[in-house]
Amino acid sequence: MPTQQPIGVFDSGYGGLTVLKEMVARLPQYDYVYLGDNARAPYGNRSFETVYQYTLQCVKWLFEQGCPLVILACNTASAKALRTIQQNDLPVIAPDNRVLGVIRPTTEVVGEYSQTGNVGILATRGTVLSGSYPIEIAKFFPDVRVYQQACPLWVPLIENNEHNSPGADYFVKQYVGKLLAQSDQIDTVILACTHYPLLKDKIASQLPEGHRIISQGEIVAGSLVDYLKRHPEIERRCSQGGDLRFYTTDSPEDFDNHASIFYGKDLHSGHVHLV
Ligand code: DGL
């Protein structure tokens, strides 16, 4: 049996580190274990079935590490795998554990940011095709109109450390332009992929003055604070040693070299082999 019961944080690669960073800033007392499935990233263009199978495998591994609670810090996994895992798998594999995503906390607050009631979503193709954002926003803010734009080349650019290159400028301009062309009323843009905060400045430079850009890290961290208050039965199972561990399904050396860009600090990871 693992001695710790850390909060598990999962992403297809590095993007979830932008969320973990904010969680640790708000809740430094807990232990955390991060798993990036870099060997199989990006997930954004993969089928529902594949994203579900990969995500489930990673969640099971995090449970084996003792995690009572796992956060899918990946919109694509939250959109394509979360509901099935919550409804079909959890009751069988770990009925007392919980798995949460990043879409719900974001959609719960998004309507509060827009003055015009017109919100733009920038996301992976998988997240856009799932329709999760329009569906969830309609539950909380039925009057808000949602416009989506898939940005399939952004995650590969970021994962390959090209996000500051002129090539990134070109593709940021292209996708932001396509989003804004859908409505001149959009005043709020959600970065609905945990990788995209690395492109935030470039995206901002393509938006007219006064537009708001929302990245999810702080929203998800705030939502976790609230969740743990409302669920003492989960909170008391999360160990509090302030320990952080990082794992990747690909090369730890590569992970360590790239991860600090996302996490803001140097870190050291271990390797996990998932079959
Ligand atoms: N960070 C993931 C997300 O939030 C990236 C998805 C991918 O691997 O393409 O959607």
PDB file of C-alpha atoms and ligand atoms in Angstrom:
ATOM      1  CA  MET A   1       0.000   0.000   0.000  1.00  0.00           C
ATOM      2  CA  PRO A   2       1.340   3.481  -0.861  1.00  0.00           C
ATOM      3  CA  THR A   3       2.072   5.539   2.249  1.00  0.00           C
ATOM      4  CA  GLN A   4       0.840   8.805   0.702  1.00  0.00           C
ATOM      5  CA  GLN A   5      -2.591   9.587  -0.630  1.00  0.00           C
ATOM      6  CA  PRO A   6      -1.758  12.363  -3.074  1.00  0.00           C
ATOM      7  CA  ILE A   7      -4.109  14.298  -5.316  1.00  0.00           C
ATOM      8  CA  GLY A   8      -3.574  12.928  -8.820  1.00  0.00           C
ATOM      9  CA  VAL A   9      -3.289  15.308 -11.756  1.00  0.00           C
ATOM     10  CA  PHE A  10      -3.364  13.992 -15.288  1.00  0.00           C
ATOM     11  CA  ASP A  11      -2.781  15.423 -18.749  1.00  0.00           C
ATOM     12  CA  SER A  12      -1.886  14.020 -22.149  1.00  0.00           C
ATOM     13  CA  GLY A  13       1.446  15.822 -21.797  1.00  0.00           C
ATOM     14  CA  TYR A  14       2.690  19.021 -20.242  1.00  0.00           C
ATOM     15  CA  GLY A  15      -0.432  21.214 -20.330  1.00  0.00           C
ATOM     16  CA  GLY A  16      -1.814  20.018 -17.001  1.00  0.00           C
ATOM     17  CA  LEU A  17       1.248  21.497 -15.327  1.00  0.00           C
ATOM     18  CA  THR A  18      -0.288  24.961 -15.898  1.00  0.00           C
ATOM     19  CA  VAL A  19      -3.214  23.794 -13.764  1.00  0.00           C
ATOM     20  CA  LEU A  20      -1.131  21.965 -11.154  1.00  0.00           C
ATOM     21  CA  LYS A  21       0.956  25.120 -10.650  1.00  0.00           C
ATOM     22  CA  GLU A  22      -2.162  27.052  -9.604  1.00  0.00           C
ATOM     23  CA  MET A  23      -3.445  24.195  -7.406  1.00  0.00           C
ATOM     24  CA  VAL A  24      -0.170  24.038  -5.515  1.00  0.00           C
ATOM     25  CA  ALA A  25      -0.193  27.837  -5.128  1.00  0.00           C
ATOM     26  CA  ARG A  26      -3.669  27.687  -3.538  1.00  0.00           C
ATOM     27  CA  LEU A  27      -3.305  24.382  -1.667  1.00  0.00           C
ATOM     28  CA  PRO A  28       0.399  23.799  -0.964  1.00  0.00           C
ATOM     29  CA  GLN A  29      -0.266  21.550   2.030  1.00  0.00           C
ATOM     30  CA  TYR A  30      -1.394  18.518   0.014  1.00  0.00           C
ATOM     31  CA  ASP A  31       0.709  15.862  -1.712  1.00  0.00           C
ATOM     32  CA  TYR A  32       0.377  15.723  -5.496  1.00  0.00           C
ATOM     33  CA  VAL A  33       1.363  13.246  -8.164  1.00  0.00           C
ATOM     34  CA  TYR A  34       1.359  14.349 -11.811  1.00  0.00           C
ATOM     35  CA  LEU A  35       1.188  11.986 -14.765  1.00  0.00           C
ATOM     36  CA  GLY A  36       1.787  13.185 -18.331  1.00  0.00           C
ATOM     37  CA  ASP A  37       1.063  10.648 -21.059  1.00  0.00           C
ATOM     38  CA  ASN A  38       3.675  12.251 -23.308  1.00  0.00           C
ATOM     39  CA  ALA A  39       4.371   9.025 -25.184  1.00  0.00           C
ATOM     40  CA  ARG A  40       0.859   9.127 -26.643  1.00  0.00           C
ATOM     41  CA  ALA A  41       0.302  12.925 -26.796  1.00  0.00           C
ATOM     42  CA  PRO A  42      -1.304  14.832 -28.339  1.00  0.00           C
ATOM     43  CA  TYR A  43      -4.766  13.448 -27.661  1.00  0.00           C
ATOM     44  CA  GLY A  44      -6.583  16.272 -29.456  1.00  0.00           C
ATOM     45  CA  ASN A  45      -7.094  14.553 -32.814  1.00  0.00           C
ATOM     46  CA  ARG A  46      -7.669  11.035 -31.448  1.00  0.00           C
ATOM     47  CA  SER A  47     -10.988   9.170 -31.398  1.00  0.00           C
ATOM     48  CA  PHE A  48     -13.329   9.086 -28.401  1.00  0.00           C
ATOM     49  CA  GLU A  49     -12.542   5.411 -27.771  1.00  0.00           C
ATOM     50  CA  THR A  50      -8.774   5.937 -27.833  1.00  0.00           C
ATOM     51  CA  VAL A  51      -8.853   8.986 -25.531  1.00  0.00           C
ATOM     52  CA  TYR A  52     -11.133   7.096 -23.163  1.00  0.00           C
ATOM     53  CA  GLN A  53      -8.895   3.988 -23.060  1.00  0.00           C
ATOM     54  CA  TYR A  54      -5.705   6.005 -22.537  1.00  0.00           C
ATOM     55  CA  THR A  55      -7.278   8.226 -19.875  1.00  0.00           C
ATOM     56  CA  LEU A  56      -8.735   5.267 -17.983  1.00  0.00           C
ATOM     57  CA  GLN A  57      -5.359   3.553 -17.961  1.00  0.00           C
ATOM     58  CA  CYS A  58      -3.747   6.691 -16.511  1.00  0.00           C
ATOM     59  CA  VAL A  59      -6.493   7.136 -13.903  1.00  0.00           C
ATOM     60  CA  LYS A  60      -6.046   3.505 -12.780  1.00  0.00           C
ATOM     61  CA  TRP A  61      -2.310   4.069 -12.444  1.00  0.00           C
ATOM     62  CA  LEU A  62      -2.932   7.170 -10.320  1.00  0.00           C
ATOM     63  CA  PHE A  63      -5.304   5.169  -8.110  1.00  0.00           C
ATOM     64  CA  GLU A  64      -2.528   2.587  -7.667  1.00  0.00           C
ATOM     65  CA  GLN A  65      -0.346   5.428  -6.355  1.00  0.00           C
ATOM     66  CA  GLY A  66      -2.917   5.930  -3.587  1.00  0.00           C
ATOM     67  CA  CYS A  67      -4.803   8.927  -5.055  1.00  0.00           C
ATOM     68  CA  PRO A  68      -8.321   9.260  -3.627  1.00  0.00           C
ATOM     69  CA  LEU A  69      -8.987  12.124  -6.051  1.00  0.00           C
ATOM     70  CA  VAL A  70      -7.804  12.576  -9.648  1.00  0.00           C
ATOM     71  CA  ILE A  71      -8.127  15.786 -11.648  1.00  0.00           C
ATOM     72  CA  LEU A  72      -8.153  15.396 -15.435  1.00  0.00           C
ATOM     73  CA  ALA A  73      -6.241  18.610 -16.152  1.00  0.00           C
ATOM     74  CA  CYS A  74      -6.881  18.068 -19.846  1.00  0.00           C
ATOM     75  CA  ASN A  75      -9.924  19.361 -21.696  1.00  0.00           C
ATOM     76  CA  THR A  76      -9.758  16.645 -24.317  1.00  0.00           C
ATOM     77  CA  ALA A  77      -9.823  13.892 -21.698  1.00  0.00           C
ATOM     78  CA  SER A  78     -12.469  15.770 -19.692  1.00  0.00           C
ATOM     79  CA  ALA A  79     -14.609  16.057 -22.840  1.00  0.00           C
ATOM     80  CA  LYS A  80     -14.178  12.537 -24.152  1.00  0.00           C
ATOM     81  CA  ALA A  81     -13.546  10.283 -21.183  1.00  0.00           C
ATOM     82  CA  LEU A  82     -14.667  11.823 -17.896  1.00  0.00           C
ATOM     83  CA  ARG A  83     -18.365  11.016 -17.973  1.00  0.00           C
ATOM     84  CA  THR A  84     -17.846   7.356 -18.907  1.00  0.00           C
ATOM     85  CA  ILE A  85     -15.185   6.940 -16.253  1.00  0.00           C
ATOM     86  CA  GLN A  86     -17.406   8.569 -13.613  1.00  0.00           C
ATOM     87  CA  GLN A  87     -20.536   6.656 -14.543  1.00  0.00           C
ATOM     88  CA  ASN A  88     -19.288   3.251 -15.729  1.00  0.00           C
ATOM     89  CA  ASP A  89     -15.797   2.614 -14.409  1.00  0.00           C
ATOM     90  CA  LEU A  90     -15.568   4.274 -10.998  1.00  0.00           C
ATOM     91  CA  PRO A  91     -18.411   2.298  -9.422  1.00  0.00           C
ATOM     92  CA  VAL A  92     -16.591  -0.898 -10.383  1.00  0.00           C
ATOM     93  CA  ILE A  93     -12.913  -0.091  -9.911  1.00  0.00           C
ATOM     94  CA  ALA A  94     -12.901   2.420  -7.026  1.00  0.00           C
ATOM     95  CA  PRO A  95     -16.330   3.476  -5.790  1.00  0.00           C
ATOM     96  CA  ASP A  96     -14.914   5.664  -3.003  1.00  0.00           C
ATOM     97  CA  ASN A  97     -12.545   7.594  -5.246  1.00  0.00           C
ATOM     98  CA  ARG A  98     -13.383  10.620  -7.357  1.00  0.00           C
ATOM     99  CA  VAL A  99     -12.345  11.882 -10.799  1.00  0.00           C
ATOM    100  CA  LEU A 100     -13.017  15.509 -11.775  1.00  0.00           C
ATOM    101  CA  GLY A 101     -12.397  17.452 -14.974  1.00  0.00           C
ATOM    102  CA  VAL A 102     -11.651  21.026 -16.006  1.00  0.00           C
ATOM    103  CA  ILE A 103     -14.645  21.826 -18.224  1.00  0.00           C
ATOM    104  CA  ARG A 104     -17.346  22.030 -15.571  1.00  0.00           C
ATOM    105  CA  PRO A 105     -15.503  24.511 -13.299  1.00  0.00           C
ATOM    106  CA  THR A 106     -14.781  26.722 -16.313  1.00  0.00           C
ATOM    107  CA  THR A 107     -18.316  26.715 -17.684  1.00  0.00           C
ATOM    108  CA  GLU A 108     -19.772  27.432 -14.229  1.00  0.00           C
ATOM    109  CA  VAL A 109     -18.177  30.889 -14.206  1.00  0.00           C
ATOM    110  CA  VAL A 110     -17.718  31.896 -17.831  1.00  0.00           C
ATOM    111  CA  GLY A 111     -20.968  33.854 -18.128  1.00  0.00           C
ATOM    112  CA  GLU A 112     -19.771  36.163 -15.375  1.00  0.00           C
ATOM    113  CA  TYR A 113     -16.930  37.422 -17.558  1.00  0.00           C
ATOM    114  CA  SER A 114     -18.794  38.398 -20.742  1.00  0.00           C
ATOM    115  CA  GLN A 115     -20.616  41.718 -21.051  1.00  0.00           C
ATOM    116  CA  THR A 116     -22.111  40.924 -24.461  1.00  0.00           C
ATOM    117  CA  GLY A 117     -23.042  37.315 -23.672  1.00  0.00           C
ATOM    118  CA  ASN A 118     -20.881  36.062 -26.559  1.00  0.00           C
ATOM    119  CA  VAL A 119     -18.058  33.715 -25.657  1.00  0.00           C
ATOM    120  CA  GLY A 120     -15.367  32.227 -27.881  1.00  0.00           C
ATOM    121  CA  ILE A 121     -13.797  28.829 -27.208  1.00  0.00           C
ATOM    122  CA  LEU A 122     -10.321  27.954 -28.471  1.00  0.00           C
ATOM    123  CA  ALA A 123      -9.690  24.222 -28.050  1.00  0.00           C
ATOM    124  CA  THR A 124      -8.437  21.017 -29.616  1.00  0.00           C
ATOM    125  CA  ARG A 125     -10.471  19.414 -32.360  1.00  0.00           C
ATOM    126  CA  GLY A 126     -11.599  16.672 -29.958  1.00  0.00           C
ATOM    127  CA  THR A 127     -12.923  19.145 -27.399  1.00  0.00           C
ATOM    128  CA  VAL A 128     -14.743  21.158 -30.066  1.00  0.00           C
ATOM    129  CA  LEU A 129     -16.321  18.076 -31.671  1.00  0.00           C
ATOM    130  CA  SER A 130     -17.505  16.797 -28.288  1.00  0.00           C
ATOM    131  CA  GLY A 131     -19.715  19.889 -27.941  1.00  0.00           C
ATOM    132  CA  SER A 132     -18.950  19.855 -24.208  1.00  0.00           C
ATOM    133  CA  TYR A 133     -18.484  23.609 -23.853  1.00  0.00           C
ATOM    134  CA  PRO A 134     -21.728  24.731 -25.562  1.00  0.00           C
ATOM    135  CA  ILE A 135     -23.659  21.993 -23.736  1.00  0.00           C
ATOM    136  CA  GLU A 136     -22.258  22.803 -20.285  1.00  0.00           C
ATOM    137  CA  ILE A 137     -22.418  26.606 -20.708  1.00  0.00           C
ATOM    138  CA  ALA A 138     -26.085  26.318 -21.740  1.00  0.00           C
ATOM    139  CA  LYS A 139     -26.820  24.644 -18.379  1.00  0.00           C
ATOM    140  CA  PHE A 140     -25.436  27.546 -16.344  1.00  0.00           C
ATOM    141  CA  PHE A 141     -25.916  30.493 -18.726  1.00  0.00           C
ATOM    142  CA  PRO A 142     -28.678  29.672 -21.228  1.00  0.00           C
ATOM    143  CA  ASP A 143     -28.503  33.145 -22.793  1.00  0.00           C
ATOM    144  CA  VAL A 144     -24.807  33.030 -23.578  1.00  0.00           C
ATOM    145  CA  ARG A 145     -23.915  32.346 -27.220  1.00  0.00           C
ATOM    146  CA  VAL A 146     -20.877  30.132 -27.708  1.00  0.00           C
ATOM    147  CA  TYR A 147     -18.566  30.118 -30.736  1.00  0.00           C
ATOM    148  CA  GLN A 148     -15.899  27.439 -31.056  1.00  0.00           C
ATOM    149  CA  GLN A 149     -12.675  27.222 -33.020  1.00  0.00           C
ATOM    150  CA  ALA A 150     -10.476  24.122 -33.191  1.00  0.00           C
ATOM    151  CA  CYS A 151      -6.746  24.867 -33.166  1.00  0.00           C
ATOM    152  CA  PRO A 152      -5.235  21.477 -34.099  1.00  0.00           C
ATOM    153  CA  LEU A 153      -1.690  22.740 -34.650  1.00  0.00           C
ATOM    154  CA  TRP A 154      -1.215  24.585 -31.384  1.00  0.00           C
ATOM    155  CA  VAL A 155      -0.539  21.614 -29.080  1.00  0.00           C
ATOM    156  CA  PRO A 156       2.073  20.098 -31.447  1.00  0.00           C
ATOM    157  CA  LEU A 157       3.754  23.530 -31.711  1.00  0.00           C
ATOM    158  CA  ILE A 158       3.827  23.912 -27.926  1.00  0.00           C
ATOM    159  CA  GLU A 159       4.914  20.333 -27.224  1.00  0.00           C
ATOM    160  CA  ASN A 160       7.787  20.881 -29.661  1.00  0.00           C
ATOM    161  CA  ASN A 161       8.846  24.110 -27.954  1.00  0.00           C
ATOM    162  CA  GLU A 162       7.930  26.210 -30.992  1.00  0.00           C
ATOM    163  CA  HIS A 163       5.427  28.446 -29.234  1.00  0.00           C
ATOM    164  CA  ASN A 164       7.685  31.511 -29.429  1.00  0.00           C
ATOM    165  CA  SER A 165       8.560  31.010 -33.095  1.00  0.00           C
ATOM    166  CA  PRO A 166       7.277  32.967 -36.133  1.00  0.00           C
ATOM    167  CA  GLY A 167       5.466  29.763 -37.135  1.00  0.00           C
ATOM    168  CA  ALA A 168       3.398  30.059 -33.957  1.00  0.00           C
ATOM    169  CA  ASP A 169       2.509  33.686 -34.858  1.00  0.00           C
ATOM    170  CA  TYR A 170       1.142  32.485 -38.161  1.00  0.00           C
ATOM    171  CA  PHE A 171      -1.081  29.783 -36.678  1.00  0.00           C
ATOM    172  CA  VAL A 172      -2.254  31.932 -33.766  1.00  0.00           C
ATOM    173  CA  LYS A 173      -3.348  34.628 -36.210  1.00  0.00           C
ATOM    174  CA  GLN A 174      -5.090  32.063 -38.382  1.00  0.00           C
ATOM    175  CA  TYR A 175      -7.185  30.391 -35.669  1.00  0.00           C
ATOM    176  CA  VAL A 176      -7.981  33.542 -33.679  1.00  0.00           C
ATOM    177  CA  GLY A 177      -9.034  35.194 -36.934  1.00  0.00           C
ATOM    178  CA  LYS A 178     -11.388  32.292 -37.694  1.00  0.00           C
ATOM    179  CA  LEU A 179     -12.933  32.538 -34.233  1.00  0.00           C
ATOM    180  CA  LEU A 180     -13.505  36.299 -34.442  1.00  0.00           C
ATOM    181  CA  ALA A 181     -14.964  35.946 -37.949  1.00  0.00           C
ATOM    182  CA  GLN A 182     -17.847  33.976 -36.431  1.00  0.00           C
ATOM    183  CA  SER A 183     -19.190  37.007 -34.522  1.00  0.00           C
ATOM    184  CA  ASP A 184     -18.112  40.576 -33.866  1.00  0.00           C
ATOM    185  CA  GLN A 185     -19.891  40.365 -30.500  1.00  0.00           C
ATOM    186  CA  ILE A 186     -17.393  37.991 -28.887  1.00  0.00           C
ATOM    187  CA  ASP A 187     -15.766  39.780 -25.927  1.00  0.00           C
ATOM    188  CA  THR A 188     -14.474  36.817 -23.908  1.00  0.00           C
ATOM    189  CA  VAL A 189     -12.200  34.044 -25.106  1.00  0.00           C
ATOM    190  CA  ILE A 190     -11.589  30.850 -23.152  1.00  0.00           C
ATOM    191  CA  LEU A 191      -8.311  29.011 -23.561  1.00  0.00           C
ATOM    192  CA  ALA A 192     -10.032  25.627 -23.375  1.00  0.00           C
ATOM    193  CA  CYS A 193      -6.860  23.599 -23.577  1.00  0.00           C
ATOM    194  CA  THR A 194      -4.392  23.512 -20.730  1.00  0.00           C
ATOM    195  CA  HIS A 195      -1.477  23.970 -23.141  1.00  0.00           C
ATOM    196  CA  TYR A 196      -2.688  27.292 -24.492  1.00  0.00           C
ATOM    197  CA  PRO A 197      -1.589  29.593 -21.617  1.00  0.00           C
ATOM    198  CA  LEU A 198       1.845  29.367 -23.238  1.00  0.00           C
ATOM    199  CA  LEU A 199       0.396  31.193 -26.254  1.00  0.00           C
ATOM    200  CA  LYS A 200      -1.561  33.701 -24.186  1.00  0.00           C
ATOM    201  CA  ASP A 201       0.479  36.780 -25.145  1.00  0.00           C
ATOM    202  CA  LYS A 202       0.366  35.922 -28.824  1.00  0.00           C
ATOM    203  CA  ILE A 203      -3.376  35.269 -28.656  1.00  0.00           C
ATOM    204  CA  ALA A 204      -3.923  38.550 -26.782  1.00  0.00           C
ATOM    205  CA  SER A 205      -2.052  40.426 -29.499  1.00  0.00           C
ATOM    206  CA  GLN A 206      -4.605  39.178 -32.066  1.00  0.00           C
ATOM    207  CA  LEU A 207      -7.655  40.228 -30.057  1.00  0.00           C
ATOM    208  CA  PRO A 208      -9.231  43.691 -30.200  1.00  0.00           C
ATOM    209  CA  GLU A 209      -8.717  45.857 -27.132  1.00  0.00           C
ATOM    210  CA  GLY A 210     -10.970  45.087 -24.177  1.00  0.00           C
ATOM    211  CA  HIS A 211     -11.392  41.380 -24.925  1.00  0.00           C
ATOM    212  CA  ARG A 212     -10.899  39.071 -21.956  1.00  0.00           C
ATOM    213  CA  ILE A 213      -8.841  35.919 -22.150  1.00  0.00           C
ATOM    214  CA  ILE A 214      -9.562  33.256 -19.565  1.00  0.00           C
ATOM    215  CA  SER A 215      -7.074  30.523 -18.759  1.00  0.00           C
ATOM    216  CA  GLN A 216      -8.253  27.706 -16.585  1.00  0.00           C
ATOM    217  CA  GLY A 217      -5.543  27.206 -13.978  1.00  0.00           C
ATOM    218  CA  GLU A 218      -6.845  29.666 -11.407  1.00  0.00           C
ATOM    219  CA  ILE A 219     -10.476  28.752 -12.018  1.00  0.00           C
ATOM    220  CA  VAL A 220      -9.807  25.028 -11.571  1.00  0.00           C
ATOM    221  CA  ALA A 221      -7.671  25.645  -8.473  1.00  0.00           C
ATOM    222  CA  GLY A 222     -10.450  27.758  -6.937  1.00  0.00           C
ATOM    223  CA  SER A 223     -12.957  25.067  -7.746  1.00  0.00           C
ATOM    224  CA  LEU A 224     -10.762  22.439  -6.052  1.00  0.00           C
ATOM    225  CA  VAL A 225     -10.591  24.558  -2.892  1.00  0.00           C
ATOM    226  CA  ASP A 226     -14.372  24.696  -2.903  1.00  0.00           C
ATOM    227  CA  TYR A 227     -14.769  20.975  -3.705  1.00  0.00           C
ATOM    228  CA  LEU A 228     -12.544  19.915  -0.803  1.00  0.00           C
ATOM    229  CA  LYS A 229     -14.556  22.109   1.575  1.00  0.00           C
ATOM    230  CA  ARG A 230     -17.809  20.568   0.384  1.00  0.00           C
ATOM    231  CA  HIS A 231     -16.461  16.988   0.477  1.00  0.00           C
ATOM    232  CA  PRO A 232     -14.737  16.372   3.818  1.00  0.00           C
ATOM    233  CA  GLU A 233     -14.943  12.609   3.199  1.00  0.00           C
ATOM    234  CA  ILE A 234     -12.513  13.067   0.263  1.00  0.00           C
ATOM    235  CA  GLU A 235     -10.499  15.884   1.832  1.00  0.00           C
ATOM    236  CA  ARG A 236      -9.590  13.883   4.920  1.00  0.00           C
ATOM    237  CA  ARG A 237      -8.225  11.102   2.701  1.00  0.00           C
ATOM    238  CA  CYS A 238      -5.806  13.471   0.880  1.00  0.00           C
ATOM    239  CA  SER A 239      -2.441  13.342   2.627  1.00  0.00           C
ATOM    240  CA  GLN A 240      -0.803  16.593   3.638  1.00  0.00           C
ATOM    241  CA  GLY A 241       2.969  16.482   3.314  1.00  0.00           C
ATOM    242  CA  GLY A 242       3.466  19.166   0.656  1.00  0.00           C
ATOM    243  CA  ASP A 243       5.168  16.590  -1.573  1.00  0.00           C
ATOM    244  CA  LEU A 244       5.175  16.764  -5.385  1.00  0.00           C
ATOM    245  CA  ARG A 245       6.014  13.863  -7.691  1.00  0.00           C
ATOM    246  CA  PHE A 246       6.048  13.909 -11.488  1.00  0.00           C
ATOM    247  CA  TYR A 247       5.829  11.008 -13.919  1.00  0.00           C
ATOM    248  CA  THR A 248       5.801  10.713 -17.683  1.00  0.00           C
ATOM    249  CA  THR A 249       5.133   7.821 -20.031  1.00  0.00           C
ATOM    250  CA  ASP A 250       7.942   9.106 -22.295  1.00  0.00           C
ATOM    251  CA  SER A 251      11.534  10.125 -21.565  1.00  0.00           C
ATOM    252  CA  PRO A 252      11.954  11.753 -18.122  1.00  0.00           C
ATOM    253  CA  GLU A 253      14.945  13.674 -19.460  1.00  0.00           C
ATOM    254  CA  ASP A 254      12.820  15.292 -22.186  1.00  0.00           C
ATOM    255  CA  PHE A 255      10.020  15.892 -19.696  1.00  0.00           C
ATOM    256  CA  ASP A 256      12.349  17.638 -17.254  1.00  0.00           C
ATOM    257  CA  ASN A 257      13.798  19.792 -20.053  1.00  0.00           C
ATOM    258  CA  HIS A 258      10.380  20.999 -21.242  1.00  0.00           C
ATOM    259  CA  ALA A 259       8.275  20.955 -18.100  1.00  0.00           C
ATOM    260  CA  SER A 260       9.687  24.050 -16.437  1.00  0.00           C
ATOM    261  CA  ILE A 261       8.218  26.201 -19.246  1.00  0.00           C
ATOM    262  CA  PHE A 262       4.771  25.045 -18.133  1.00  0.00           C
ATOM    263  CA  TYR A 263       5.352  24.722 -14.413  1.00  0.00           C
ATOM    264  CA  GLY A 264       7.571  27.770 -13.953  1.00  0.00           C
ATOM    265  CA  LYS A 265      10.183  25.812 -11.960  1.00  0.00           C
ATOM    266  CA  ASP A 266      12.662  23.007 -12.583  1.00  0.00           C
ATOM    267  CA  LEU A 267      11.393  19.565 -11.746  1.00  0.00           C
ATOM    268  CA  HIS A 268      12.471  15.929 -11.898  1.00  0.00           C
ATOM    269  CA  SER A 269      10.268  13.174 -13.214  1.00  0.00           C
ATOM    270  CA  GLY A 270      10.206   9.398 -13.239  1.00  0.00           C
ATOM    271  CA  HIS A 271       9.186   7.034 -16.018  1.00  0.00           C
ATOM    272  CA  VAL A 272       5.958   5.027 -16.124  1.00  0.00           C
ATOM    273  CA  HIS A 273       5.394   2.244 -18.599  1.00  0.00           C
ATOM    274  CA  LEU A 274       1.734   1.768 -19.453  1.00  0.00           C
ATOM    275  CA  VAL A 275       0.643  -1.082 -21.710  1.00  0.00           C
TER     276      VAL A 275
HETATM  277  N1  DGL B   1      -3.882  19.873 -22.566  1.00  0.00           N
HETATM  278  C1  DGL B   1      -4.789  19.110 -23.385  1.00  0.00           C
HETATM  279  C2  DGL B   1      -6.181  19.782 -23.345  1.00  0.00           C
HETATM  280  O1  DGL B   1      -6.436  20.541 -22.406  1.00  0.00           O
HETATM  281  C3  DGL B   1      -4.143  18.908 -24.728  1.00  0.00           C
HETATM  282  C4  DGL B   1      -4.797  17.924 -25.533  1.00  0.00           C
HETATM  283  C5  DGL B   1      -3.933  17.193 -26.500  1.00  0.00           C
HETATM  284  O2  DGL B   1      -3.145  16.356 -26.065  1.00  0.00           O
HETATM  285  O3  DGL B   1      -4.102  17.424 -27.699  1.00  0.00           O
HETATM  286  O4  DGL B   1      -7.035  19.553 -24.166  1.00  0.00           O
END
